């Protein structure tokens, strides 16, 4: 009887932890989307991973959320092409965060509206807020430990396919190269279809540099809270 009660209690705690992880996971993507919305309103350049679908949304005159989701699904197809038989069906769960994030981006854009802090200095402040939100969201999503966004998994896939490559076998280099590729495509599309550079500016570079560097500091502030709510054992 005592063993049954103990097992029931353990199962209950696991279910509670799973629910908490789910809440943190969804919250993480909403915060990430809010960071993207701040970057859009600052008009100093969007994050590298969202640059290509965002420029396409400018070309088509549509909200970027759906296009971001579709672009991420395309990255899943690239993963499939690289892995072939090694591609696992569970990897298709990446579709969930792709559309969840896309939906939240459009929602965040609507919530933020036309909000903008005047002057270039004010826009830099908005960019700093965007960078902080994106970095914080990455911590939440990673620690919740569910499916990653396809952009992250594509970089992981490349390192998996070419583990012995001098450069592509290292995740941080692969991540940097994929980000450069997204931005390059965005720049090319921008000039071809709009005749000017849109969606990619100095803020894109600033975000690429400082998001990663902000994570250790933000983790020190966030981890005690996550531990307190029982996200970790």
XYZ file of C-alpha atoms in Angstrom:
233
model
C 0.000 0.000 0.000
C 2.811 2.355 0.938
C 4.615 1.619 -2.348
C 1.461 2.340 -4.332
C 1.026 5.700 -2.582
C 4.670 6.507 -3.228
C 4.340 5.659 -6.942
C 1.142 7.716 -7.179
C 2.886 10.689 -5.564
C 5.876 10.395 -7.905
C 3.581 10.190 -10.927
C 1.650 13.231 -9.717
C 4.880 15.218 -9.314
C 5.998 14.208 -12.806
C 2.688 15.344 -14.296
C 2.916 18.660 -12.450
C 6.463 19.154 -13.695
C 5.376 18.328 -17.243
C 2.634 20.954 -17.051
C 5.095 23.516 -15.717
C 7.552 22.699 -18.493
C 4.764 23.159 -21.039
C 3.834 26.559 -19.601
C 7.467 27.705 -19.578
C 7.913 26.406 -23.135
C 4.913 28.313 -24.509
C 5.846 31.406 -22.500
C 9.352 31.208 -23.955
C 8.087 31.360 -27.523
C 5.729 34.223 -26.724
C 8.615 36.194 -25.214
C 10.742 35.374 -28.264
C 7.959 36.619 -30.550
C 7.648 39.789 -28.472
C 11.375 40.330 -28.953
C 10.908 40.002 -32.715
C 8.041 42.516 -32.612
C 10.232 45.039 -30.741
C 12.941 44.574 -33.385
C 10.409 45.124 -36.188
C 9.123 48.360 -34.620
C 12.660 49.578 -33.930
C 13.280 49.202 -37.684
C 16.990 48.580 -37.202
C 16.996 45.040 -38.528
C 15.410 41.783 -37.404
C 17.114 38.683 -35.971
C 19.109 36.625 -38.516
C 16.935 33.498 -38.243
C 13.748 35.449 -39.037
C 15.293 37.753 -41.640
C 14.448 35.730 -44.757
C 10.739 35.123 -44.016
C 10.374 38.679 -42.715
C 11.691 40.175 -45.948
C 9.360 37.881 -47.901
C 6.481 39.201 -45.780
C 7.500 42.775 -46.692
C 7.573 41.839 -50.373
C 4.124 40.221 -50.192
C 2.687 42.835 -47.826
C 1.569 40.239 -45.271
C 2.039 39.614 -41.557
C 5.258 37.611 -41.112
C 3.959 34.913 -38.737
C 2.676 32.428 -41.301
C 5.685 32.977 -43.562
C 8.044 32.351 -40.639
C 6.208 29.086 -39.899
C 6.361 28.031 -43.565
C 10.056 28.914 -43.776
C 10.764 26.788 -40.705
C 8.871 23.883 -42.297
C 11.147 24.272 -45.314
C 14.135 23.939 -42.970
C 12.649 20.648 -41.744
C 12.626 19.430 -45.355
C 16.317 20.341 -45.619
C 16.983 18.297 -42.486
C 15.157 15.363 -44.086
C 17.223 15.735 -47.278
C 20.455 15.717 -45.259
C 19.592 12.854 -42.925
C 17.488 10.718 -45.307
C 16.926 7.345 -43.601
C 18.362 8.666 -40.350
C 15.591 11.264 -40.153
C 13.291 10.331 -37.268
C 9.538 10.829 -37.404
C 9.652 12.460 -33.985
C 11.589 15.285 -35.650
C 8.308 16.315 -37.285
C 7.266 17.675 -33.883
C 9.340 20.720 -34.880
C 6.254 21.764 -36.835
C 4.522 22.553 -33.526
C 6.968 25.241 -32.289
C 7.270 26.550 -35.876
C 3.572 27.427 -36.092
C 3.344 28.338 -32.404
C 6.138 30.870 -32.823
C 4.667 32.141 -36.090
C 1.279 32.700 -34.441
C 2.872 34.484 -31.492
C 4.863 36.779 -33.809
C 1.665 38.057 -35.445
C -0.002 38.332 -32.031
C 2.940 40.285 -30.596
C 2.948 42.628 -33.596
C -0.750 43.363 -33.066
C -0.295 43.871 -29.305
C 2.664 46.202 -29.752
C 0.932 48.152 -32.515
C 2.821 51.216 -33.710
C 4.757 51.650 -30.467
C 8.156 53.180 -31.069
C 10.486 55.216 -28.857
C 11.383 58.404 -30.785
C 14.912 59.177 -31.997
C 17.655 56.777 -33.015
C 18.705 56.364 -29.381
C 15.168 55.309 -28.532
C 15.184 52.737 -31.294
C 18.473 51.377 -29.930
C 16.737 50.990 -26.556
C 13.980 49.003 -28.274
C 16.633 46.867 -29.949
C 18.248 46.240 -26.553
C 14.849 45.168 -25.197
C 14.436 42.867 -28.211
C 17.874 41.312 -27.689
C 17.173 40.733 -23.990
C 13.782 39.168 -24.657
C 15.151 36.828 -27.335
C 18.060 35.738 -25.110
C 15.719 35.162 -22.160
C 13.293 33.191 -24.314
C 16.078 30.879 -25.490
C 16.817 29.972 -21.859
C 13.154 29.188 -21.179
C 12.704 27.100 -24.326
C 15.912 25.112 -23.841
C 15.255 24.432 -20.143
C 11.667 23.362 -20.840
C 13.289 20.630 -22.957
C 10.713 20.106 -25.698
C 11.126 20.350 -29.495
C 13.517 23.054 -30.740
C 12.803 25.443 -33.586
C 13.835 23.971 -36.988
C 16.528 26.624 -37.455
C 18.380 25.373 -34.388
C 17.925 21.731 -35.405
C 19.186 22.412 -38.923
C 22.515 23.573 -37.499
C 22.621 20.474 -35.293
C 21.793 18.286 -38.304
C 24.657 19.708 -40.356
C 27.132 18.969 -37.556
C 25.667 15.483 -37.276
C 26.047 14.783 -40.996
C 29.608 16.152 -41.159
C 31.065 15.547 -37.689
C 34.667 15.361 -38.935
C 34.555 18.506 -41.051
C 37.039 21.160 -39.945
C 34.355 23.830 -39.700
C 30.883 22.334 -40.220
C 31.525 19.715 -37.553
C 31.452 22.468 -34.908
C 28.008 23.694 -33.868
C 28.924 27.320 -33.106
C 30.510 27.712 -36.541
C 27.623 25.981 -38.301
C 25.132 28.182 -36.449
C 27.032 31.290 -37.502
C 27.175 30.127 -41.129
C 23.461 29.302 -41.297
C 22.636 32.713 -39.790
C 24.835 34.393 -42.408
C 23.034 32.396 -45.104
C 19.589 33.544 -43.879
C 20.713 37.171 -43.830
C 22.358 36.916 -47.259
C 19.180 35.500 -48.795
C 17.159 38.274 -47.125
C 19.484 40.968 -48.515
C 19.347 39.522 -52.048
C 15.537 39.234 -52.011
C 15.247 42.748 -50.589
C 17.283 44.336 -53.384
C 15.695 42.231 -56.159
C 12.043 42.815 -55.226
C 12.122 46.153 -53.361
C 15.181 47.840 -54.799
C 16.515 48.691 -51.353
C 17.740 47.094 -48.167
C 14.832 46.314 -45.836
C 14.568 44.179 -42.709
C 18.342 43.772 -42.401
C 20.406 46.515 -40.813
C 22.915 47.129 -38.032
C 20.415 45.708 -35.545
C 20.675 42.313 -37.215
C 24.408 42.221 -36.515
C 23.966 43.574 -32.975
C 21.357 40.924 -32.206
C 23.516 38.142 -33.645
C 26.441 39.203 -31.436
C 24.733 40.033 -28.161
C 21.947 37.449 -27.848
C 24.438 34.668 -27.161
C 26.514 36.849 -24.853
C 23.447 37.879 -22.837
C 22.363 34.308 -22.057
C 24.889 33.540 -19.248
C 23.929 36.697 -17.310
C 20.204 36.166 -17.778
C 20.526 32.491 -16.830
C 21.901 33.490 -13.419
C 18.724 35.507 -12.842
C 16.299 33.028 -14.397
C 17.531 29.662 -13.119
C 16.665 30.266 -9.419
C 13.097 31.159 -10.432
C 12.740 28.086 -12.629
C 14.138 25.950 -9.834
C 11.693 27.470 -7.368
C 8.668 26.630 -9.525
C 9.897 23.051 -9.803
C 11.115 22.966 -13.399
C 14.246 21.164 -12.241
C 14.509 18.257 -9.872
